[in-house]
Short mmCIF file of C-alpha atoms in Angstrom, two decimals:
data_model
loop_
_atom_site.label_atom_id
_atom_site.label_comp_id
_atom_site.label_asym_id
_atom_site.label_seq_id
_atom_site.Cartn_x
_atom_site.Cartn_y
_atom_site.Cartn_z
CA MET W 1 102.01 108.00 37.94
CA ALA W 2 98.95 108.88 39.92
CA SER W 3 98.56 105.29 40.98
CA ASN W 4 102.23 105.20 41.96
CA GLN W 5 101.75 108.27 44.12
CA ALA W 6 98.66 106.71 45.69
CA ASP W 7 100.67 103.56 46.41
CA ILE W 8 103.47 105.59 47.88
CA GLY W 9 100.93 107.50 49.92
CA ARG W 10 99.30 104.31 51.17
CA PHE W 11 102.71 102.79 51.77
CA GLY W 12 103.65 105.92 53.68
CA GLU W 13 100.48 105.75 55.76
CA ARG W 14 100.98 102.13 56.54
CA SER W 15 104.66 102.50 57.33
CA LEU W 16 103.90 105.29 59.80
CA ALA W 17 100.82 103.80 61.38
CA GLU W 18 101.67 100.12 61.66
CA PRO W 19 104.71 100.31 63.90
CA VAL W 20 102.68 102.45 66.34
CA ILE W 21 99.99 99.80 66.57
CA LYS W 22 102.61 97.11 66.91
CA LYS W 23 104.32 99.12 69.61
CA HIS W 24 101.05 99.24 71.57
CA GLU W 25 100.58 95.53 71.11
CA ALA W 26 104.17 94.78 72.06
CA ILE W 27 104.38 96.99 75.14
CA GLY W 28 100.90 98.30 76.09
CA ILE W 29 98.77 95.20 76.52
CA PRO W 30 101.34 92.94 78.12
CA SER W 31 102.31 95.77 80.49
CA ARG W 32 98.66 96.10 81.49
CA THR W 33 98.52 92.36 82.04
CA ARG W 34 101.70 92.56 84.05
CA GLU W 35 100.20 95.34 86.11
CA VAL W 36 97.04 93.33 86.80
CA ALA W 37 99.16 90.28 87.69
CA LEU W 38 101.31 92.39 90.00
CA LYS W 39 98.28 93.92 91.72
CA THR W 40 96.66 90.49 92.11
CA GLY W 41 99.89 89.07 93.52
CA LEU W 42 100.19 91.94 95.99
CA ALA W 43 96.53 91.59 97.01
CA ILE W 44 97.02 87.87 97.69
CA LEU W 45 100.20 88.57 99.65
CA LEU W 46 98.47 91.26 101.71
CA THR W 47 95.45 89.04 102.40
CA LEU W 48 97.64 86.12 103.47
CA THR W 49 99.75 88.36 105.72
CA MET W 50 96.66 89.89 107.31
CA ALA W 51 95.15 86.45 107.82
CA PHE W 52 98.41 85.23 109.35
CA ILE W 53 98.37 88.07 111.90
CA ALA W 54 94.61 88.19 112.48
CA LEU W 55 93.96 84.45 112.74
CA PRO W 56 95.71 83.86 116.10
CA VAL W 57 94.05 86.98 117.55
CA VAL W 58 90.63 85.87 116.31
CA ALA W 59 91.32 82.36 117.62
CA LEU W 60 92.02 83.84 121.07
CA PHE W 61 88.56 85.41 121.15
CA LEU W 62 86.83 82.36 119.66
CA LYS W 63 88.41 80.08 122.25
CA SER W 64 87.41 82.31 125.17
CA PRO W 65 83.67 82.71 125.74
CA PRO W 66 82.85 86.02 127.50
CA GLU W 67 81.46 84.27 130.61
CA THR W 68 84.74 82.35 131.05
CA ILE W 69 86.72 85.57 130.71
CA LEU W 70 84.54 87.33 133.28
CA ARG W 71 84.86 84.39 135.68
CA SER W 72 88.65 84.28 135.23
CA LEU W 73 88.88 88.00 135.91
CA HIS W 74 88.12 87.22 139.58
CA ASP W 75 90.94 84.71 139.77
CA PRO W 76 93.61 86.03 142.18
CA VAL W 77 96.35 85.11 139.68
CA VAL W 78 94.77 87.35 137.05
CA MET W 79 94.10 90.21 139.44
CA ASP W 80 97.59 90.08 140.97
CA ALA W 81 99.26 89.94 137.55
CA LEU W 82 97.11 92.74 136.17
CA ARG W 83 97.74 94.99 139.18
CA LEU W 84 101.49 94.28 139.20
CA SER W 85 101.85 94.74 135.44
CA LEU W 86 100.01 98.06 135.39
CA MET W 87 101.90 99.34 138.44
CA THR W 88 105.37 98.34 137.24
CA SER W 89 104.77 99.47 133.66
CA THR W 90 103.52 102.86 134.87
CA ILE W 91 106.53 103.36 137.16
CA THR W 92 108.80 102.17 134.34
CA THR W 93 107.30 104.63 131.85
CA ILE W 94 107.57 107.55 134.28
CA THR W 95 111.21 106.61 135.01
CA ILE W 96 112.03 106.32 131.31
CA VAL W 97 110.40 109.68 130.49
CA ILE W 98 112.21 111.51 133.31
CA MET W 99 115.54 109.86 132.50
CA GLY W 100 115.22 109.63 128.73
CA THR W 101 113.89 113.08 127.79
CA PRO W 102 117.09 115.04 128.58
CA ILE W 103 119.21 112.26 127.04
CA ALA W 104 117.13 112.32 123.84
CA TYR W 105 117.32 116.11 123.64
CA VAL W 106 121.09 116.21 124.12
CA SER W 107 121.47 113.43 121.56
CA ALA W 108 119.29 115.32 119.04
CA ARG W 109 120.91 118.73 119.45
CA PHE W 110 124.54 118.41 120.53
CA ASN W 111 127.70 116.65 119.45
CA TYR W 112 129.98 115.39 122.17
CA PHE W 113 132.87 113.00 122.53
CA GLY W 114 131.64 109.40 122.42
CA LYS W 115 128.17 110.31 121.10
CA GLU W 116 128.16 107.45 118.59
CA LEU W 117 129.01 104.98 121.34
CA ALA W 118 126.35 106.42 123.66
CA ASP W 119 123.70 106.23 120.92
CA SER W 120 124.64 102.63 120.12
CA LEU W 121 124.47 101.69 123.82
CA ILE W 122 121.03 103.27 124.11
CA ASP W 123 119.82 101.22 121.14
CA LEU W 124 121.48 97.97 122.27
CA PRO W 125 118.58 96.57 124.37
CA VAL W 126 116.33 96.65 121.27
CA ILE W 127 118.42 94.03 119.49
CA MET W 128 119.61 92.19 122.60
CA PRO W 129 117.57 88.99 123.25
CA PRO W 130 115.50 89.56 126.43
CA ALA W 131 116.91 86.42 128.06
CA VAL W 132 120.42 87.82 127.54
CA ALA W 133 119.27 91.11 129.05
CA GLY W 134 117.93 89.18 132.05
CA ILE W 135 121.13 87.28 132.70
CA ALA W 136 123.18 90.46 132.12
CA LEU W 137 121.10 92.26 134.74
CA LEU W 138 121.51 89.31 137.08
CA VAL W 139 125.32 89.33 136.85
CA ALA W 140 125.28 93.11 137.32
CA PHE W 141 122.68 93.59 140.06
CA GLY W 142 122.12 90.05 141.40
CA ARG W 143 123.35 89.10 144.87
CA MET W 144 126.70 87.96 143.49
CA GLY W 145 126.73 90.54 140.66
CA ILE W 146 129.40 93.18 140.23
CA VAL W 147 127.20 95.95 141.68
CA GLY W 148 124.74 93.74 143.56
CA HIS W 149 127.64 92.31 145.58
CA TYR W 150 128.29 95.74 147.13
CA LEU W 151 124.59 96.49 147.54
CA ASN W 152 124.18 93.18 149.31
CA ALA W 153 126.79 94.27 151.86
CA PHE W 154 124.40 97.11 152.80
CA GLY W 155 121.49 94.69 153.01
CA ILE W 156 120.02 95.81 149.68
CA SER W 157 118.87 93.01 147.44
CA ILE W 158 117.40 93.82 144.03
CA ALA W 159 117.10 90.51 142.20
CA PHE W 160 113.78 88.67 142.55
CA THR W 161 111.93 91.72 143.86
CA THR W 162 109.35 94.05 142.30
CA LEU W 163 112.19 96.56 141.83
CA ALA W 164 113.93 93.96 139.64
CA VAL W 165 110.80 93.80 137.47
CA ILE W 166 110.95 97.58 137.01
CA ILE W 167 114.70 97.54 136.31
CA ALA W 168 114.25 94.80 133.69
CA GLN W 169 111.41 96.75 132.07
CA VAL W 170 113.38 100.01 132.07
CA PHE W 171 116.37 98.24 130.53
CA VAL W 172 114.34 96.67 127.73
CA SER W 173 111.84 99.48 127.05
CA SER W 174 113.91 102.69 127.36
CA PRO W 175 115.21 102.63 123.74
CA PHE W 176 111.63 102.68 122.47
CA TYR W 177 111.06 106.04 124.16
CA ILE W 178 114.51 107.55 123.70
CA ARG W 179 114.65 106.79 119.96
CA GLN W 180 111.21 108.29 119.34
CA ALA W 181 111.95 111.31 121.56
CA ARG W 182 115.27 111.90 119.78
CA THR W 183 113.51 111.93 116.39
CA SER W 184 110.81 114.27 117.73
CA PHE W 185 113.41 116.73 119.04
CA GLU W 186 115.34 116.55 115.75
CA ASP W 187 112.13 117.47 113.94
CA VAL W 188 111.78 120.70 115.94
CA ASP W 189 113.20 123.43 113.69
CA LEU W 190 116.25 125.07 115.26
CA ALA W 191 114.79 128.44 114.22
CA PHE W 192 112.08 128.09 116.92
CA GLU W 193 114.76 127.65 119.54
CA ASN W 194 116.78 130.56 118.18
CA ALA W 195 113.70 132.80 118.00
CA ALA W 196 112.86 132.03 121.63
CA ARG W 197 116.43 132.80 122.74
CA THR W 198 116.48 136.20 120.97
CA LEU W 199 113.14 136.98 122.62
CA GLY W 200 114.75 136.65 126.03
CA ALA W 201 114.12 133.00 126.90
CA SER W 202 116.85 131.06 128.68
CA ARG W 203 117.73 127.56 127.46
CA VAL W 204 115.56 126.00 130.19
CA TYR W 205 112.59 128.32 129.48
CA THR W 206 112.94 127.62 125.75
CA PHE W 207 113.00 123.88 126.40
CA PHE W 208 109.85 123.84 128.52
CA HIS W 209 107.82 126.48 126.65
CA VAL W 210 108.82 125.94 123.02
CA ILE W 211 110.69 122.70 122.29
CA LEU W 212 108.79 120.36 124.61
CA PRO W 213 105.27 121.42 123.50
CA ILE W 214 106.22 121.14 119.80
CA ALA W 215 107.75 117.68 120.31
CA MET W 216 105.02 116.58 122.75
CA ASN W 217 102.97 114.29 120.47
CA GLY W 218 106.08 112.37 119.48
CA LEU W 219 107.15 112.07 123.12
CA ILE W 220 103.73 110.77 124.16
CA SER W 221 103.69 108.19 121.38
CA GLY W 222 107.22 107.11 122.44
CA ALA W 223 106.06 106.79 126.05
CA ILE W 224 103.07 104.69 124.96
CA MET W 225 105.37 102.39 122.98
CA ALA W 226 107.65 102.02 126.01
CA PHE W 227 104.62 101.31 128.25
CA ALA W 228 103.40 98.63 125.83
CA ARG W 229 106.85 97.05 125.65
CA SER W 230 107.06 97.02 129.47
CA LEU W 231 103.67 95.39 129.71
CA GLY W 232 104.74 92.58 127.39
CA GLU W 233 108.21 92.07 128.87
CA PHE W 234 108.88 88.41 129.67
CA GLY W 235 112.43 87.10 129.16
CA ALA W 236 114.45 89.62 131.17
CA THR W 237 111.85 89.67 133.95
CA ILE W 238 111.70 85.91 134.51
CA MET W 239 115.53 85.68 134.51
CA PHE W 240 116.21 88.65 136.77
CA ALA W 241 113.07 88.96 138.90
CA GLY W 242 111.75 85.41 138.99
CA ASN W 243 108.12 84.36 138.87
CA PHE W 244 106.45 85.00 142.24
CA GLN W 245 102.73 85.71 142.25
CA GLY W 246 101.88 89.21 143.47
CA ARG W 247 105.54 90.25 143.65
CA THR W 248 107.20 89.63 140.28
CA GLN W 249 104.64 87.66 138.28
CA THR W 250 103.54 90.12 135.60
CA MET W 251 100.86 89.27 133.02
CA PRO W 252 103.12 87.56 130.46
CA LEU W 253 104.66 85.47 133.25
CA ALA W 254 101.22 84.62 134.59
CA ILE W 255 100.10 83.51 131.10
CA TYR W 256 103.11 81.23 130.89
CA THR W 257 102.52 79.80 134.38
CA ALA W 258 98.76 79.37 133.97
CA MET W 259 99.28 77.59 130.63
CA GLN W 260 100.48 74.59 132.60
CA GLY W 261 97.27 74.41 134.65
CA ASP W 262 94.29 76.62 133.87
CA LEU W 263 94.12 77.62 130.19
CA ASP W 264 91.12 79.93 130.85
CA VAL W 265 93.27 82.17 133.04
CA SER W 266 95.91 82.29 130.33
CA LEU W 267 93.34 83.21 127.71
CA CYS W 268 91.80 85.89 129.93
CA LEU W 269 95.19 87.52 130.51
CA ALA W 270 96.04 87.21 126.83
CA ILE W 271 92.82 88.95 125.82
CA ILE W 272 93.50 91.81 128.24
CA LEU W 273 96.96 92.24 126.70
CA VAL W 274 95.54 92.14 123.17
CA ALA W 275 92.98 94.81 124.09
CA ILE W 276 95.72 97.02 125.53
CA SER W 277 97.82 96.48 122.39
CA PHE W 278 94.94 97.65 120.21
CA VAL W 279 94.46 100.79 122.29
CA VAL W 280 98.22 101.45 122.07
CA ILE W 281 98.25 101.13 118.28
CA VAL W 282 95.27 103.45 117.87
CA LEU W 283 96.78 106.05 120.22
CA VAL W 284 100.21 105.97 118.58
CA LYS W 285 98.72 106.20 115.07
CA THR W 286 96.54 109.15 116.02
CA LEU W 287 99.39 111.02 117.70
CA THR W 288 101.89 110.28 114.93
CA ARG W 289 99.44 111.59 112.34
CA ARG W 290 99.17 114.81 114.34
CA VAL W 291 102.97 115.08 114.52
CA TYR W 292 103.18 114.83 110.73
CA LYS W 293 100.54 117.53 110.43
CA ASN W 294 102.63 119.82 112.64
CA VAL W 295 105.76 119.10 110.62
CA ASN W 296 103.95 119.87 107.36
CA ASN W 297 102.74 123.14 108.75
CA MET Z 1 125.73 152.75 117.00
CA LEU Z 2 126.42 149.09 116.23
CA THR Z 3 130.08 148.27 115.70
CA ILE Z 4 131.10 144.95 114.21
CA ASP Z 5 134.66 143.74 113.72
CA ILE Z 6 134.70 139.94 113.64
CA ARG Z 7 136.28 136.92 112.02
CA LYS Z 8 134.94 133.40 111.83
CA ARG Z 9 136.24 130.37 109.96
CA LEU Z 10 133.43 128.87 107.93
CA ARG Z 11 133.57 125.63 105.94
CA ASP Z 12 134.57 127.17 102.60
CA TYR Z 13 135.96 130.58 103.51
CA ASP Z 14 136.69 133.03 106.33
CA LEU Z 15 133.98 135.46 107.30
CA GLU Z 16 135.69 138.79 107.99
CA VAL Z 17 133.42 141.74 108.53
CA LYS Z 18 134.08 145.22 109.80
CA MET Z 19 131.17 147.64 109.72
CA ASP Z 20 129.20 150.25 111.66
CA VAL Z 21 125.48 150.86 111.64
CA ALA Z 22 124.27 154.17 113.07
CA ARG Z 23 121.19 154.56 115.26
CA GLY Z 24 118.10 154.83 113.04
CA GLU Z 25 120.01 153.64 109.98
CA ILE Z 26 118.85 150.70 107.83
CA LEU Z 27 121.74 148.74 106.39
CA MET Z 28 120.86 146.37 103.58
CA LEU Z 29 123.07 143.30 103.33
CA VAL Z 30 123.07 141.76 99.86
CA GLY Z 31 124.97 138.89 98.32
CA ASP Z 32 124.72 135.45 96.77
CA ASN Z 33 123.46 132.37 98.60
CA GLY Z 34 126.00 131.10 101.09
CA CYS Z 35 128.06 134.31 101.21
CA GLY Z 36 127.59 134.54 104.98
CA LYS Z 37 124.68 136.99 105.32
CA THR Z 38 122.56 134.93 107.72
CA THR Z 39 125.66 133.77 109.60
CA LEU Z 40 126.56 137.42 110.18
CA LEU Z 41 123.08 138.10 111.63
CA ASN Z 42 123.39 135.02 113.86
CA LEU Z 43 126.79 136.18 115.09
CA VAL Z 44 125.41 139.61 115.98
CA ALA Z 45 122.38 138.01 117.69
CA GLY Z 46 124.64 135.67 119.70
CA LEU Z 47 123.21 132.50 118.18
CA GLN Z 48 126.67 131.66 116.84
CA ASN Z 49 130.03 132.79 118.16
CA PRO Z 50 132.80 134.48 116.17
CA ASP Z 51 136.35 133.07 116.46
CA THR Z 52 137.79 136.49 117.24
CA GLY Z 53 136.74 140.11 117.21
CA ARG Z 54 134.32 142.48 118.87
CA ILE Z 55 130.66 143.42 118.61
CA ALA Z 56 129.44 146.45 120.53
CA LEU Z 57 126.18 148.32 120.63
CA ASP Z 58 126.05 151.89 121.94
CA GLY Z 59 129.26 151.24 123.90
CA ARG Z 60 127.92 148.01 125.44
CA VAL Z 61 130.14 145.08 124.50
CA LEU Z 62 128.09 142.12 123.26
CA TYR Z 63 131.08 140.03 122.24
CA ASP Z 64 134.80 140.58 122.70
CA SER Z 65 137.24 137.73 122.25
CA ALA Z 66 140.06 139.68 123.94
CA LEU Z 67 137.96 140.45 127.02
CA LYS Z 68 136.32 137.00 126.85
CA THR Z 69 132.93 138.68 126.91
CA ASN Z 70 130.00 136.94 125.28
CA ILE Z 71 126.52 138.11 126.21
CA PRO Z 72 124.02 135.26 125.62
CA PRO Z 73 121.30 135.92 123.00
CA GLU Z 74 118.55 136.16 125.62
CA SER Z 75 120.33 139.10 127.27
CA ARG Z 76 121.12 141.07 124.11
CA ASN Z 77 117.59 142.44 123.59
CA ILE Z 78 117.78 142.17 119.81
CA GLY Z 79 114.69 141.97 117.62
CA TYR Z 80 115.31 139.22 115.07
CA VAL Z 81 112.87 138.36 112.27
CA PHE Z 82 113.86 134.98 110.84
CA GLN Z 83 113.54 134.10 107.17
CA SER Z 84 111.00 131.36 107.97
CA TYR Z 85 109.47 133.75 110.59
CA ALA Z 86 109.85 130.90 113.12
CA LEU Z 87 106.42 131.51 114.66
CA PHE Z 88 105.79 129.01 117.42
CA PRO Z 89 103.31 126.57 115.85
CA HIS Z 90 101.69 125.47 119.11
CA MET Z 91 100.83 129.03 120.14
CA SER Z 92 98.18 131.50 119.06
CA VAL Z 93 99.01 134.78 117.33
CA TYR Z 94 98.53 136.55 120.68
CA ASP Z 95 100.84 134.18 122.57
CA ASN Z 96 103.51 134.47 119.89
CA VAL Z 97 103.60 138.24 120.21
CA ALA Z 98 103.37 138.08 124.02
CA PHE Z 99 106.22 135.54 124.29
CA GLY Z 100 109.03 138.08 124.61
CA LEU Z 101 107.17 139.85 127.42
CA CYS Z 102 106.41 136.57 129.25
CA THR Z 103 110.13 135.71 129.29
CA ARG Z 104 110.72 139.03 131.04
CA GLY Z 105 108.38 137.99 133.83
CA LEU Z 106 105.75 140.67 133.20
CA SER Z 107 102.25 140.09 134.56
CA LYS Z 108 99.35 139.20 132.27
CA SER Z 109 97.66 142.53 133.03
CA ASP Z 110 100.79 144.41 131.91
CA ILE Z 111 101.26 142.25 128.84
CA ARG Z 112 97.72 142.50 127.46
CA PRO Z 113 97.59 146.24 126.61
CA MET Z 114 101.05 146.10 125.02
CA VAL Z 115 100.16 143.10 122.87
CA LYS Z 116 96.84 144.72 121.97
CA ASP Z 117 98.60 147.89 120.80
CA HIS Z 118 101.04 145.99 118.60
CA LEU Z 119 98.43 143.63 117.18
CA GLU Z 120 96.02 146.48 116.42
CA ALA Z 121 98.77 148.51 114.76
CA ALA Z 122 99.56 145.51 112.58
CA GLY Z 123 95.88 144.81 111.87
CA LEU Z 124 96.07 141.44 113.61
CA TRP Z 125 93.88 141.89 116.70
CA GLU Z 126 90.91 140.15 115.05
CA ILE Z 127 92.92 136.97 114.45
CA ARG Z 128 94.66 136.92 117.86
CA GLU Z 129 93.11 133.57 118.81
CA ALA Z 130 94.17 131.81 115.57
CA LYS Z 131 97.07 129.38 115.64
CA ALA Z 132 100.15 131.01 114.15
CA VAL Z 133 100.46 128.24 111.56
CA ASP Z 134 96.96 128.82 110.23
CA VAL Z 135 97.35 132.45 109.05
CA SER Z 136 98.47 133.76 105.65
CA GLY Z 137 102.07 134.53 104.63
CA GLY Z 138 101.55 138.29 104.94
CA GLN Z 139 100.02 137.93 108.40
CA LYS Z 140 102.89 135.70 109.51
CA GLN Z 141 105.34 138.38 108.46
CA ARG Z 142 103.45 141.01 110.48
CA ILE Z 143 103.27 138.71 113.52
CA ALA Z 144 107.01 138.04 113.33
CA LEU Z 145 107.70 141.77 113.09
CA ALA Z 146 105.31 142.62 115.95
CA ARG Z 147 106.91 139.87 118.09
CA ALA Z 148 110.36 141.35 117.44
CA LEU Z 149 109.29 144.97 118.05
CA ILE Z 150 107.25 144.46 121.23
CA ILE Z 151 110.38 143.82 123.32
CA SER Z 152 111.62 147.37 122.47
CA PRO Z 153 114.80 146.01 120.90
CA VAL Z 154 118.05 147.95 120.83
CA LEU Z 155 118.86 146.50 117.41
CA LEU Z 156 116.79 144.99 114.61
CA LEU Z 157 117.91 142.08 112.42
CA LEU Z 158 115.65 141.03 109.55
CA ASP Z 159 116.53 138.01 107.41
CA GLU Z 160 114.80 138.24 104.04
CA PRO Z 161 111.62 139.64 105.62
CA LEU Z 162 109.72 139.86 102.32
CA SER Z 163 110.83 136.67 100.60
CA ALA Z 164 107.77 134.64 101.67
CA LEU Z 165 105.32 137.23 100.28
CA ASP Z 166 103.91 137.40 96.77
CA VAL Z 167 105.26 140.15 94.49
CA ARG Z 168 102.32 142.53 94.93
CA ARG Z 169 102.43 142.34 98.72
CA GLN Z 170 106.20 142.82 98.65
CA ALA Z 171 105.78 146.18 96.89
CA ASN Z 172 103.21 147.35 99.48
CA MET Z 173 105.25 146.13 102.43
CA ARG Z 174 108.54 147.81 101.46
CA LYS Z 175 107.39 151.36 102.30
CA GLU Z 176 105.50 150.17 105.37
CA LEU Z 177 108.52 148.28 106.65
CA ARG Z 178 110.82 151.26 106.15
CA GLU Z 179 108.51 153.56 108.10
CA MET Z 180 108.02 151.02 110.86
CA ILE Z 181 111.76 150.48 111.31
CA HIS Z 182 112.61 154.18 111.18
CA SER Z 183 110.06 154.85 113.93
CA CYS Z 184 112.07 152.55 116.24
CA HIS Z 185 115.25 154.70 116.03
CA VAL Z 186 117.57 151.71 116.39
CA PRO Z 187 120.26 150.34 114.08
CA CYS Z 188 118.84 147.81 111.66
CA ILE Z 189 120.40 145.21 109.35
CA ILE Z 190 118.23 143.64 106.66
CA VAL Z 191 119.41 140.69 104.61
CA THR Z 192 117.89 140.53 101.15
CA HIS Z 193 118.25 138.88 97.79
CA ASP Z 194 116.10 141.39 96.02
CA LEU Z 195 117.87 144.56 94.90
CA ARG Z 196 114.51 146.38 94.73
CA ASP Z 197 114.32 146.03 98.54
CA VAL Z 198 117.65 147.81 98.89
CA ASP Z 199 116.52 150.92 97.06
CA CYS Z 200 113.06 151.11 98.65
CA ILE Z 201 113.87 150.18 102.27
CA GLY Z 202 117.55 150.82 102.93
CA ASP Z 203 119.65 153.87 103.73
CA ARG Z 204 122.94 152.15 103.01
CA ALA Z 205 123.96 148.84 101.50
CA CYS Z 206 126.79 146.33 101.72
CA LEU Z 207 127.58 143.63 99.19
CA LEU Z 208 128.96 140.53 100.87
CA GLU Z 209 131.06 138.13 98.79
CA LYS Z 210 132.47 134.94 100.33
CA GLY Z 211 132.44 136.44 103.80
CA LYS Z 212 134.00 139.80 102.92
CA ILE Z 213 132.42 143.16 102.23
CA ALA Z 214 133.05 143.70 98.52
CA LEU Z 215 131.15 146.96 98.05
CA THR Z 216 129.49 149.46 100.33
CA GLY Z 217 127.59 152.65 99.59
CA GLY Z 218 124.25 154.42 99.47
CA ALA Z 219 121.18 152.34 98.75
CA GLN Z 220 120.65 154.08 95.39
CA GLU Z 221 124.11 153.03 94.20
CA VAL Z 222 123.08 149.40 94.19
CA VAL Z 223 121.61 149.65 90.71
CA ARG Z 224 125.12 150.34 89.48
CA TRP Z 225 126.44 147.31 91.43
CA GLU Z 226 123.93 145.21 89.64
CA GLN Z 227 125.42 146.36 86.33
CA CYS Z 228 128.94 145.65 87.68
CA MET Z 229 127.86 142.16 88.80
CA HIS Z 230 126.33 141.44 85.39
CA ASP Z 231 129.48 142.67 83.63
#
């Protein structure tokens, strides 16, 4: 009897304990192995992706000794392209900010007839191939274009001028600013606006003293993105503005042209653009982090 | 005297409110979430527009659909404390309180003593340089109240002014708030969830249900409403 009870007890112990151990063996260890395998797989994927992006950039620096870069910096092609790119991109960014800020605010705050269509049109240049944008601008503002035809009658010619470079850059880069600005304005709590109004502020005063400062970091990061996109613009510019040194040959165009003759010049320009890209990324990341901090507060 | 007689179609029901608030009186507006309490405050403040009706304050028409009168919120001179306090995050405590005076075009030398008075009265002068987002919940509430009072409002609207405070601070603030509002001698509407606020702060109370005033009476009667609501 006693031995039977002991057996039952042992049986009971075993029957309760064993499945638990088996469960751990069945699920616990393989799941840990799976986790390790997953982490290893992800680490390999990340390393390969980073190498894929970093390798060409590193190669650029390895292939361009500093003395060659410094010598190329004095090349008129480099200087002209650098000057033209910085000038046109700056004008483009200022134009986009002046033009895009009210549009982004209206888009963030108000509903109006055709808003969906307007928003889609604003975003269109982002997905439109730059070469298509270039030819579209040409048939719109070129000498024989639907608007350019009339401008030509007044002796105004846009295509293949520095103005064409700016128009191409504005066309291609404006969505980068407007989209970011729209999101920044949407993030500004409506209660701030309402509080300002009840405290006696007009809509304009509220915009400049409350909404704009709160959205400012987002707007600046949008403007930086638009500036960077303008600086790298190639397809639309070469189609609509041509490739004339000092007049329409921006840095990407100069890289392309110099590739056929002097590779050092190409590499020098490429390194300048890479450096600017790095600065842009750091600035945008810093500002975006600050925006998130504001939102959390 | 504030006179409200308005209708507005909301998504789920019609907001139809007819009420008066006397000068120096504190009206407590209670009701469930989404019954139209905050919408009513926004309509009185001019942040939203009624479909029809009339809002007048001491004989001055703020909104009248028949006369097509609609005074914009910036010209109504109403002190509004928002539920979230809506303190401007990029400004200091001082600048938040001074904002309403800056919009009126007052000079810095005129603004400073007024802001100092209000901040000292609220015990906030020491933290005037701090960013409004960096202060405690209780301090935010005081800043929001000081910002609303400094413009010498003709009407006070407070949307759940104590909801962001912890329970102990709420109890202390009720009496303080009542005294502060009474010293302004203007009509006041306070939206609240908490029936203890009604008894301690209010003179009169209205129960809003799906946009209509279901019950109205003295603040002390609310305890009985609570029993009715539970029944």
